[in-house]
Amino acid sequence: MRGFLSLLLSALVLTSTAQSISYEVPWLDYDNFFETKDIKQKSIESITFFKNIKKDGKPMGKRQKVLKYLFNKDGLLTKSIKYSSNKQKIDSNFYQFEYNEMNELIRRDEHFGNFHFCYQYRFENGLRKKMVKIDMRQNPPDTTLIRHFEYLTAPDYQLEVIKNELGVAFQKNRILFDEKKRIIKKRTSYMRNAQFKEQLFYYEKEVLQRIDFNSSYTHENSVQWLLSYKQKELDLIRCFSEGIFNRKYALIYNKSQFLEHIIERDVLDHTVTVYDLEIRLFNQN
């Protein structure tokens, strides 16, 4: 699921009465895919994700813990932990996040076994302007990467240009908006090899109904998502690759109107994967 959902890289939010689910980052990865304001409003301290896989005609597999999010009282993600297990032990890698007084991300630490990388960010007027990657294993720590960001904006357009430490541009990120300020297209292009990836968004009656994903460098060059709603909640996502229906996702909410289960049906592989979310609130006994 993670690989398929990582297509969702658009700066878009689906708002429902349950919560806002962000398509700005891949789902079920190290970065939080829930909207900060909803985590804060519901006083959520942590979310733990569990996974079960069932093959058609076979019993349900063992329930495994795969991911955990920890939040501060402002609803910001402070730590994320991914778990992987084998017969001998359970391994975990984690990210830690630090913010400034404007709630802008200024530092991200990535821990993978013996590896530790630190990313430091500088913002100006709400826009990210510089990123520095540091290898924290070295003594002293060694800077391994520097990126600079420049912007061009208009009412219906935003362009982000990413440059390397020599000031050479190598990537452009474009966003197009409609007259209602909704994103209708997002495209990332790479200047050296002319490769690209893009997302197109289609609305009906003020609601997002379809997302098309096109890419020049993946084996799935054309992917389409059709979104269905039930009582204004995102209820079902049907997925097509090169025009072939290959999987669907059902979203189930709890009594507190927060996402409780994600059920993935892989039509071609004949498997069902169930993701359970366990919510812990601040001041919960």
PDB file of C-alpha atoms in Angstrom:
ATOM      1  CA  MET A   1       0.000   0.000   0.000  1.00  0.00           C
ATOM      2  CA  ARG A   2       2.749   2.456   0.858  1.00  0.00           C
ATOM      3  CA  GLY A   3       4.257   2.275  -2.614  1.00  0.00           C
ATOM      4  CA  PHE A   4       0.922   2.849  -4.312  1.00  0.00           C
ATOM      5  CA  LEU A   5      -0.198   5.604  -1.960  1.00  0.00           C
ATOM      6  CA  SER A   6       3.094   7.405  -2.383  1.00  0.00           C
ATOM      7  CA  LEU A   7       1.607   8.698  -5.634  1.00  0.00           C
ATOM      8  CA  LEU A   8      -0.317  11.141  -3.454  1.00  0.00           C
ATOM      9  CA  LEU A   9       2.123  14.027  -3.441  1.00  0.00           C
ATOM     10  CA  SER A  10      -0.206  16.872  -4.267  1.00  0.00           C
ATOM     11  CA  ALA A  11      -0.718  19.822  -1.946  1.00  0.00           C
ATOM     12  CA  LEU A  12      -4.385  19.033  -1.562  1.00  0.00           C
ATOM     13  CA  VAL A  13      -6.697  18.404   1.355  1.00  0.00           C
ATOM     14  CA  LEU A  14      -9.924  16.448   1.429  1.00  0.00           C
ATOM     15  CA  THR A  15     -12.071  18.028   4.113  1.00  0.00           C
ATOM     16  CA  SER A  16     -14.908  16.048   5.634  1.00  0.00           C
ATOM     17  CA  THR A  17     -16.810  16.132   8.889  1.00  0.00           C
ATOM     18  CA  ALA A  18     -14.588  13.320  10.156  1.00  0.00           C
ATOM     19  CA  GLN A  19     -11.209  14.928   9.520  1.00  0.00           C
ATOM     20  CA  SER A  20      -9.051  16.340   6.792  1.00  0.00           C
ATOM     21  CA  ILE A  21      -6.834  13.814   5.046  1.00  0.00           C
ATOM     22  CA  SER A  22      -3.880  15.357   3.268  1.00  0.00           C
ATOM     23  CA  TYR A  23      -2.592  14.279  -0.131  1.00  0.00           C
ATOM     24  CA  GLU A  24       0.475  16.446   0.377  1.00  0.00           C
ATOM     25  CA  VAL A  25       2.510  13.477   1.605  1.00  0.00           C
ATOM     26  CA  PRO A  26       2.328   9.688   1.109  1.00  0.00           C
ATOM     27  CA  TRP A  27      -0.074   7.925   3.427  1.00  0.00           C
ATOM     28  CA  LEU A  28       1.274   5.540   6.076  1.00  0.00           C
ATOM     29  CA  ASP A  29       4.795   6.902   5.840  1.00  0.00           C
ATOM     30  CA  TYR A  30       7.024   8.890   8.197  1.00  0.00           C
ATOM     31  CA  ASP A  31       5.247  12.205   7.523  1.00  0.00           C
ATOM     32  CA  ASN A  32       1.843  12.864   9.042  1.00  0.00           C
ATOM     33  CA  PHE A  33      -0.976  12.565   6.473  1.00  0.00           C
ATOM     34  CA  PHE A  34      -3.651  14.060   8.749  1.00  0.00           C
ATOM     35  CA  GLU A  35      -4.311  17.772   8.935  1.00  0.00           C
ATOM     36  CA  THR A  36      -2.649  19.440  11.936  1.00  0.00           C
ATOM     37  CA  LYS A  37      -5.763  21.421  12.885  1.00  0.00           C
ATOM     38  CA  ASP A  38      -7.803  18.220  13.267  1.00  0.00           C
ATOM     39  CA  ILE A  39      -5.161  16.480  15.381  1.00  0.00           C
ATOM     40  CA  LYS A  40      -5.078  19.557  17.646  1.00  0.00           C
ATOM     41  CA  GLN A  41      -8.855  19.916  17.828  1.00  0.00           C
ATOM     42  CA  LYS A  42      -9.305  16.289  18.863  1.00  0.00           C
ATOM     43  CA  SER A  43      -6.373  16.449  21.381  1.00  0.00           C
ATOM     44  CA  ILE A  44      -4.687  13.419  19.836  1.00  0.00           C
ATOM     45  CA  GLU A  45      -1.387  12.470  21.484  1.00  0.00           C
ATOM     46  CA  SER A  46      -0.544   9.444  19.337  1.00  0.00           C
ATOM     47  CA  ILE A  47      -1.811   7.195  16.546  1.00  0.00           C
ATOM     48  CA  THR A  48      -0.567   3.608  16.228  1.00  0.00           C
ATOM     49  CA  PHE A  49      -1.130   1.683  12.995  1.00  0.00           C
ATOM     50  CA  PHE A  50      -1.534  -2.102  12.778  1.00  0.00           C
ATOM     51  CA  LYS A  51      -1.750  -4.270   9.659  1.00  0.00           C
ATOM     52  CA  ASN A  52      -3.354  -7.628   8.810  1.00  0.00           C
ATOM     53  CA  ILE A  53      -3.082  -9.315   5.406  1.00  0.00           C
ATOM     54  CA  LYS A  54      -5.489 -11.981   4.136  1.00  0.00           C
ATOM     55  CA  LYS A  55      -5.132 -13.958   0.913  1.00  0.00           C
ATOM     56  CA  ASP A  56      -8.362 -15.178  -0.670  1.00  0.00           C
ATOM     57  CA  GLY A  57      -9.179 -18.638   0.674  1.00  0.00           C
ATOM     58  CA  LYS A  58      -6.608 -18.328   3.475  1.00  0.00           C
ATOM     59  CA  PRO A  59      -6.988 -17.326   7.149  1.00  0.00           C
ATOM     60  CA  MET A  60      -6.195 -13.807   8.275  1.00  0.00           C
ATOM     61  CA  GLY A  61      -2.483 -13.240   8.865  1.00  0.00           C
ATOM     62  CA  LYS A  62      -0.850 -12.128  12.089  1.00  0.00           C
ATOM     63  CA  ARG A  63      -1.597  -8.584  13.225  1.00  0.00           C
ATOM     64  CA  GLN A  64       1.562  -6.471  13.082  1.00  0.00           C
ATOM     65  CA  LYS A  65       2.379  -2.999  14.351  1.00  0.00           C
ATOM     66  CA  VAL A  66       3.774  -1.001  11.421  1.00  0.00           C
ATOM     67  CA  LEU A  67       3.778   2.696  12.328  1.00  0.00           C
ATOM     68  CA  LYS A  68       3.313   5.174  15.197  1.00  0.00           C
ATOM     69  CA  TYR A  69       2.837   8.947  15.238  1.00  0.00           C
ATOM     70  CA  LEU A  70       3.486  11.150  18.294  1.00  0.00           C
ATOM     71  CA  PHE A  71       2.097  14.716  18.391  1.00  0.00           C
ATOM     72  CA  ASN A  72       2.471  17.798  20.553  1.00  0.00           C
ATOM     73  CA  LYS A  73      -0.545  19.764  21.809  1.00  0.00           C
ATOM     74  CA  ASP A  74      -0.427  22.015  18.746  1.00  0.00           C
ATOM     75  CA  GLY A  75      -1.183  18.973  16.590  1.00  0.00           C
ATOM     76  CA  LEU A  76       2.318  18.870  15.105  1.00  0.00           C
ATOM     77  CA  LEU A  77       4.084  15.575  14.495  1.00  0.00           C
ATOM     78  CA  THR A  78       7.123  15.296  16.785  1.00  0.00           C
ATOM     79  CA  LYS A  79       8.147  11.690  16.143  1.00  0.00           C
ATOM     80  CA  SER A  80       7.229   8.888  13.752  1.00  0.00           C
ATOM     81  CA  ILE A  81       8.340   5.275  14.114  1.00  0.00           C
ATOM     82  CA  LYS A  82       8.158   2.526  11.485  1.00  0.00           C
ATOM     83  CA  TYR A  83       8.365  -1.106  12.544  1.00  0.00           C
ATOM     84  CA  SER A  84       9.499  -4.158  10.610  1.00  0.00           C
ATOM     85  CA  SER A  85       9.658  -7.669  11.998  1.00  0.00           C
ATOM     86  CA  ASN A  86      11.375 -10.947  11.204  1.00  0.00           C
ATOM     87  CA  LYS A  87      11.658 -14.229  13.048  1.00  0.00           C
ATOM     88  CA  GLN A  88      14.376 -12.967  15.368  1.00  0.00           C
ATOM     89  CA  LYS A  89      13.337  -9.420  16.326  1.00  0.00           C
ATOM     90  CA  ILE A  90      11.335  -6.288  15.618  1.00  0.00           C
ATOM     91  CA  ASP A  91      13.337  -3.417  14.123  1.00  0.00           C
ATOM     92  CA  SER A  92      12.306   0.222  14.189  1.00  0.00           C
ATOM     93  CA  ASN A  93      13.481   3.342  12.405  1.00  0.00           C
ATOM     94  CA  PHE A  94      12.256   6.794  13.339  1.00  0.00           C
ATOM     95  CA  TYR A  95      12.080  10.472  12.438  1.00  0.00           C
ATOM     96  CA  GLN A  96      12.081  13.395  14.875  1.00  0.00           C
ATOM     97  CA  PHE A  97      10.709  16.845  14.028  1.00  0.00           C
ATOM     98  CA  GLU A  98      11.378  20.336  15.427  1.00  0.00           C
ATOM     99  CA  TYR A  99       9.453  23.553  14.709  1.00  0.00           C
ATOM    100  CA  ASN A 100       9.867  27.301  15.214  1.00  0.00           C
ATOM    101  CA  GLU A 101       7.399  29.664  16.865  1.00  0.00           C
ATOM    102  CA  MET A 102       5.526  29.925  13.543  1.00  0.00           C
ATOM    103  CA  ASN A 103       5.048  26.127  13.514  1.00  0.00           C
ATOM    104  CA  GLU A 104       7.354  25.842  10.497  1.00  0.00           C
ATOM    105  CA  LEU A 105       9.511  22.726  10.282  1.00  0.00           C
ATOM    106  CA  ILE A 106      13.112  23.770  10.941  1.00  0.00           C
ATOM    107  CA  ARG A 107      14.727  20.389  11.629  1.00  0.00           C
ATOM    108  CA  ARG A 108      14.106  16.734  10.772  1.00  0.00           C
ATOM    109  CA  ASP A 109      16.317  13.930  12.095  1.00  0.00           C
ATOM    110  CA  GLU A 110      16.206  10.560  10.340  1.00  0.00           C
ATOM    111  CA  HIS A 111      17.455   7.476  12.201  1.00  0.00           C
ATOM    112  CA  PHE A 112      17.966   4.247  10.235  1.00  0.00           C
ATOM    113  CA  GLY A 113      19.931   1.729  12.290  1.00  0.00           C
ATOM    114  CA  ASN A 114      23.433   3.185  12.630  1.00  0.00           C
ATOM    115  CA  PHE A 115      22.674   6.006  10.186  1.00  0.00           C
ATOM    116  CA  HIS A 116      21.614   9.441  11.414  1.00  0.00           C
ATOM    117  CA  PHE A 117      20.927  12.317   9.020  1.00  0.00           C
ATOM    118  CA  CYS A 118      19.765  15.781  10.037  1.00  0.00           C
ATOM    119  CA  TYR A 119      17.912  18.164   7.695  1.00  0.00           C
ATOM    120  CA  GLN A 120      17.836  21.840   8.693  1.00  0.00           C
ATOM    121  CA  TYR A 121      15.467  24.313   7.010  1.00  0.00           C
ATOM    122  CA  ARG A 122      15.350  28.098   6.766  1.00  0.00           C
ATOM    123  CA  PHE A 123      12.131  29.967   5.973  1.00  0.00           C
ATOM    124  CA  GLU A 124      11.417  33.505   4.756  1.00  0.00           C
ATOM    125  CA  ASN A 125       7.898  34.930   4.698  1.00  0.00           C
ATOM    126  CA  GLY A 126       6.416  31.483   5.128  1.00  0.00           C
ATOM    127  CA  LEU A 127       8.381  29.934   2.253  1.00  0.00           C
ATOM    128  CA  ARG A 128      11.176  27.398   2.535  1.00  0.00           C
ATOM    129  CA  LYS A 129      14.356  28.997   1.207  1.00  0.00           C
ATOM    130  CA  LYS A 130      17.197  26.647   2.126  1.00  0.00           C
ATOM    131  CA  MET A 131      17.803  23.040   3.180  1.00  0.00           C
ATOM    132  CA  VAL A 132      21.030  21.578   4.579  1.00  0.00           C
ATOM    133  CA  LYS A 133      21.566  17.828   5.025  1.00  0.00           C
ATOM    134  CA  ILE A 134      24.116  16.782   7.669  1.00  0.00           C
ATOM    135  CA  ASP A 135      25.617  13.354   8.368  1.00  0.00           C
ATOM    136  CA  MET A 136      25.536  13.230  12.173  1.00  0.00           C
ATOM    137  CA  ARG A 137      27.670  10.071  12.402  1.00  0.00           C
ATOM    138  CA  GLN A 138      30.787  11.994  11.461  1.00  0.00           C
ATOM    139  CA  ASN A 139      32.953  13.773  14.012  1.00  0.00           C
ATOM    140  CA  PRO A 140      32.482  16.632  13.475  1.00  0.00           C
ATOM    141  CA  PRO A 141      29.156  16.303  11.622  1.00  0.00           C
ATOM    142  CA  ASP A 142      29.578  16.610   7.849  1.00  0.00           C
ATOM    143  CA  THR A 143      27.364  18.636   5.487  1.00  0.00           C
ATOM    144  CA  THR A 144      26.483  16.385   2.546  1.00  0.00           C
ATOM    145  CA  LEU A 145      23.831  18.357   0.672  1.00  0.00           C
ATOM    146  CA  ILE A 146      22.602  21.941   0.264  1.00  0.00           C
ATOM    147  CA  ARG A 147      19.463  23.004  -1.602  1.00  0.00           C
ATOM    148  CA  HIS A 148      18.128  26.507  -2.357  1.00  0.00           C
ATOM    149  CA  PHE A 149      14.510  27.322  -3.228  1.00  0.00           C
ATOM    150  CA  GLU A 150      13.167  30.189  -5.339  1.00  0.00           C
ATOM    151  CA  TYR A 151       9.520  31.037  -6.105  1.00  0.00           C
ATOM    152  CA  LEU A 152       7.370  32.740  -8.698  1.00  0.00           C
ATOM    153  CA  THR A 153       3.697  33.228  -7.808  1.00  0.00           C
ATOM    154  CA  ALA A 154       0.532  34.523  -9.454  1.00  0.00           C
ATOM    155  CA  PRO A 155      -3.186  34.219  -8.570  1.00  0.00           C
ATOM    156  CA  ASP A 156      -3.524  31.012 -10.601  1.00  0.00           C
ATOM    157  CA  TYR A 157       0.064  29.756 -10.576  1.00  0.00           C
ATOM    158  CA  GLN A 158       2.988  28.899  -8.313  1.00  0.00           C
ATOM    159  CA  LEU A 159       6.464  27.837  -9.426  1.00  0.00           C
ATOM    160  CA  GLU A 160       9.153  26.485  -7.095  1.00  0.00           C
ATOM    161  CA  VAL A 161      12.674  26.143  -8.504  1.00  0.00           C
ATOM    162  CA  ILE A 162      15.170  23.991  -6.612  1.00  0.00           C
ATOM    163  CA  LYS A 163      18.880  24.690  -7.028  1.00  0.00           C
ATOM    164  CA  ASN A 164      21.959  22.804  -5.853  1.00  0.00           C
ATOM    165  CA  GLU A 165      24.833  24.230  -3.797  1.00  0.00           C
ATOM    166  CA  LEU A 166      26.371  25.710  -6.963  1.00  0.00           C
ATOM    167  CA  GLY A 167      23.197  27.631  -7.749  1.00  0.00           C
ATOM    168  CA  VAL A 168      22.278  25.402 -10.707  1.00  0.00           C
ATOM    169  CA  ALA A 169      18.549  24.708 -11.090  1.00  0.00           C
ATOM    170  CA  PHE A 170      17.673  21.032 -11.529  1.00  0.00           C
ATOM    171  CA  GLN A 171      14.008  20.686 -10.525  1.00  0.00           C
ATOM    172  CA  LYS A 172      10.805  22.694 -11.024  1.00  0.00           C
ATOM    173  CA  ASN A 173       7.543  22.206  -9.143  1.00  0.00           C
ATOM    174  CA  ARG A 174       4.481  23.848 -10.689  1.00  0.00           C
ATOM    175  CA  ILE A 175       0.981  24.218  -9.235  1.00  0.00           C
ATOM    176  CA  LEU A 176      -2.058  25.534 -11.135  1.00  0.00           C
ATOM    177  CA  PHE A 177      -5.228  26.801  -9.426  1.00  0.00           C
ATOM    178  CA  ASP A 178      -8.774  27.361 -10.694  1.00  0.00           C
ATOM    179  CA  GLU A 179     -10.882  30.457 -10.035  1.00  0.00           C
ATOM    180  CA  LYS A 180     -11.878  29.021  -6.626  1.00  0.00           C
ATOM    181  CA  LYS A 181      -8.207  28.638  -5.627  1.00  0.00           C
ATOM    182  CA  ARG A 182      -8.407  24.846  -5.805  1.00  0.00           C
ATOM    183  CA  ILE A 183      -5.461  22.921  -7.163  1.00  0.00           C
ATOM    184  CA  ILE A 184      -6.215  21.532 -10.609  1.00  0.00           C
ATOM    185  CA  LYS A 185      -2.727  20.467 -11.655  1.00  0.00           C
ATOM    186  CA  LYS A 186       0.606  19.762 -10.013  1.00  0.00           C
ATOM    187  CA  ARG A 187       3.714  18.903 -12.019  1.00  0.00           C
ATOM    188  CA  THR A 188       7.314  18.126 -11.073  1.00  0.00           C
ATOM    189  CA  SER A 189       9.890  18.230 -13.853  1.00  0.00           C
ATOM    190  CA  TYR A 190      13.607  17.479 -13.859  1.00  0.00           C
ATOM    191  CA  MET A 191      15.693  19.713 -16.077  1.00  0.00           C
ATOM    192  CA  ARG A 192      18.590  17.351 -16.773  1.00  0.00           C
ATOM    193  CA  ASN A 193      16.686  14.423 -18.268  1.00  0.00           C
ATOM    194  CA  ALA A 194      13.243  15.939 -19.031  1.00  0.00           C
ATOM    195  CA  GLN A 195      11.506  13.382 -16.797  1.00  0.00           C
ATOM    196  CA  PHE A 196       8.277  14.439 -15.087  1.00  0.00           C
ATOM    197  CA  LYS A 197       5.394  13.426 -12.868  1.00  0.00           C
ATOM    198  CA  GLU A 198       2.060  15.192 -12.598  1.00  0.00           C
ATOM    199  CA  GLN A 199      -1.355  15.029 -10.943  1.00  0.00           C
ATOM    200  CA  LEU A 200      -4.632  16.364 -12.378  1.00  0.00           C
ATOM    201  CA  PHE A 201      -7.677  17.050 -10.173  1.00  0.00           C
ATOM    202  CA  TYR A 202     -11.354  17.041 -11.232  1.00  0.00           C
ATOM    203  CA  TYR A 203     -14.232  18.423  -9.163  1.00  0.00           C
ATOM    204  CA  GLU A 204     -18.003  18.070  -9.282  1.00  0.00           C
ATOM    205  CA  LYS A 205     -20.382  20.033  -7.048  1.00  0.00           C
ATOM    206  CA  GLU A 206     -17.470  21.439  -5.012  1.00  0.00           C
ATOM    207  CA  VAL A 207     -16.146  17.931  -4.245  1.00  0.00           C
ATOM    208  CA  LEU A 208     -13.033  16.261  -5.617  1.00  0.00           C
ATOM    209  CA  GLN A 209     -14.138  13.266  -7.685  1.00  0.00           C
ATOM    210  CA  ARG A 210     -11.088  12.122  -9.640  1.00  0.00           C
ATOM    211  CA  ILE A 211      -7.282  12.282  -9.591  1.00  0.00           C
ATOM    212  CA  ASP A 212      -5.133  11.344 -12.591  1.00  0.00           C
ATOM    213  CA  PHE A 213      -1.444  10.541 -12.113  1.00  0.00           C
ATOM    214  CA  ASN A 214       0.931  10.634 -15.064  1.00  0.00           C
ATOM    215  CA  SER A 215       4.640   9.878 -14.979  1.00  0.00           C
ATOM    216  CA  SER A 216       7.461   9.376 -17.446  1.00  0.00           C
ATOM    217  CA  TYR A 217       9.670   7.231 -15.250  1.00  0.00           C
ATOM    218  CA  THR A 218       7.512   4.654 -13.441  1.00  0.00           C
ATOM    219  CA  HIS A 219       6.169   1.346 -14.712  1.00  0.00           C
ATOM    220  CA  GLU A 220       2.650   2.692 -14.105  1.00  0.00           C
ATOM    221  CA  ASN A 221       2.663   5.648 -16.497  1.00  0.00           C
ATOM    222  CA  SER A 222      -1.039   6.400 -16.111  1.00  0.00           C
ATOM    223  CA  VAL A 223      -2.999   5.887 -12.884  1.00  0.00           C
ATOM    224  CA  GLN A 224      -6.504   7.112 -12.069  1.00  0.00           C
ATOM    225  CA  TRP A 225      -8.327   7.365  -8.718  1.00  0.00           C
ATOM    226  CA  LEU A 226     -12.122   7.689  -8.489  1.00  0.00           C
ATOM    227  CA  LEU A 227     -13.373   8.992  -5.133  1.00  0.00           C
ATOM    228  CA  SER A 228     -16.771   8.221  -3.565  1.00  0.00           C
ATOM    229  CA  TYR A 229     -18.395   9.789  -0.510  1.00  0.00           C
ATOM    230  CA  LYS A 230     -20.974   8.723   2.047  1.00  0.00           C
ATOM    231  CA  GLN A 231     -22.635  11.412   4.163  1.00  0.00           C
ATOM    232  CA  LYS A 232     -19.907  13.856   3.082  1.00  0.00           C
ATOM    233  CA  GLU A 233     -17.167  11.476   4.222  1.00  0.00           C
ATOM    234  CA  LEU A 234     -14.537  10.041   1.883  1.00  0.00           C
ATOM    235  CA  ASP A 235     -15.764   6.460   1.753  1.00  0.00           C
ATOM    236  CA  LEU A 236     -14.196   4.584  -1.171  1.00  0.00           C
ATOM    237  CA  ILE A 237     -11.278   5.011  -3.593  1.00  0.00           C
ATOM    238  CA  ARG A 238     -11.230   2.917  -6.779  1.00  0.00           C
ATOM    239  CA  CYS A 239      -7.865   2.709  -8.521  1.00  0.00           C
ATOM    240  CA  PHE A 240      -7.067   2.047 -12.181  1.00  0.00           C
ATOM    241  CA  SER A 241      -3.646   1.487 -13.767  1.00  0.00           C
ATOM    242  CA  GLU A 242      -3.399   1.897 -17.539  1.00  0.00           C
ATOM    243  CA  GLY A 243      -7.204   1.688 -17.589  1.00  0.00           C
ATOM    244  CA  ILE A 244      -7.368  -1.600 -15.638  1.00  0.00           C
ATOM    245  CA  PHE A 245      -9.190  -1.695 -12.273  1.00  0.00           C
ATOM    246  CA  ASN A 246      -6.603  -3.115  -9.864  1.00  0.00           C
ATOM    247  CA  ARG A 247      -7.468  -2.108  -6.307  1.00  0.00           C
ATOM    248  CA  LYS A 248      -9.767  -0.192  -4.006  1.00  0.00           C
ATOM    249  CA  TYR A 249      -9.648   1.366  -0.547  1.00  0.00           C
ATOM    250  CA  ALA A 250     -12.503   1.638   1.943  1.00  0.00           C
ATOM    251  CA  LEU A 251     -12.276   4.141   4.811  1.00  0.00           C
ATOM    252  CA  ILE A 252     -14.152   3.482   8.078  1.00  0.00           C
ATOM    253  CA  TYR A 253     -14.611   6.017  10.885  1.00  0.00           C
ATOM    254  CA  ASN A 254     -15.194   5.624  14.616  1.00  0.00           C
ATOM    255  CA  LYS A 255     -17.885   7.203  16.818  1.00  0.00           C
ATOM    256  CA  SER A 256     -15.670  10.248  17.342  1.00  0.00           C
ATOM    257  CA  GLN A 257     -15.628  10.794  13.560  1.00  0.00           C
ATOM    258  CA  PHE A 258     -11.973   9.938  13.130  1.00  0.00           C
ATOM    259  CA  LEU A 259     -10.488   7.427  10.719  1.00  0.00           C
ATOM    260  CA  GLU A 260     -10.352   3.982  12.354  1.00  0.00           C
ATOM    261  CA  HIS A 261      -9.701   1.510   9.524  1.00  0.00           C
ATOM    262  CA  ILE A 262      -8.326   1.531   5.972  1.00  0.00           C
ATOM    263  CA  ILE A 263      -9.202  -1.614   4.018  1.00  0.00           C
ATOM    264  CA  GLU A 264      -7.265  -2.283   0.820  1.00  0.00           C
ATOM    265  CA  ARG A 265      -8.482  -4.813  -1.732  1.00  0.00           C
ATOM    266  CA  ASP A 266      -5.881  -5.847  -4.326  1.00  0.00           C
ATOM    267  CA  VAL A 267      -8.026  -7.175  -7.151  1.00  0.00           C
ATOM    268  CA  LEU A 268      -5.191  -8.696  -9.176  1.00  0.00           C
ATOM    269  CA  ASP A 269      -3.315 -10.256  -6.255  1.00  0.00           C
ATOM    270  CA  HIS A 270      -6.537 -11.451  -4.545  1.00  0.00           C
ATOM    271  CA  THR A 271      -5.559 -10.065  -1.128  1.00  0.00           C
ATOM    272  CA  VAL A 272      -7.150  -7.854   1.505  1.00  0.00           C
ATOM    273  CA  THR A 273      -5.030  -5.685   3.795  1.00  0.00           C
ATOM    274  CA  VAL A 274      -6.634  -4.136   6.873  1.00  0.00           C
ATOM    275  CA  TYR A 275      -4.979  -1.165   8.597  1.00  0.00           C
ATOM    276  CA  ASP A 276      -6.267  -0.453  12.117  1.00  0.00           C
ATOM    277  CA  LEU A 277      -5.654   2.883  13.848  1.00  0.00           C
ATOM    278  CA  GLU A 278      -5.417   3.062  17.638  1.00  0.00           C
ATOM    279  CA  ILE A 279      -5.884   6.612  18.965  1.00  0.00           C
ATOM    280  CA  ARG A 280      -4.571   7.918  22.280  1.00  0.00           C
ATOM    281  CA  LEU A 281      -5.650  11.342  23.566  1.00  0.00           C
ATOM    282  CA  PHE A 282      -3.849  13.744  25.858  1.00  0.00           C
ATOM    283  CA  ASN A 283      -4.872  13.267  29.505  1.00  0.00           C
ATOM    284  CA  GLN A 284      -6.280   9.842  28.633  1.00  0.00           C
ATOM    285  CA  ASN A 285      -6.057   7.345  31.475  1.00  0.00           C
TER     286      ASN A 285
END
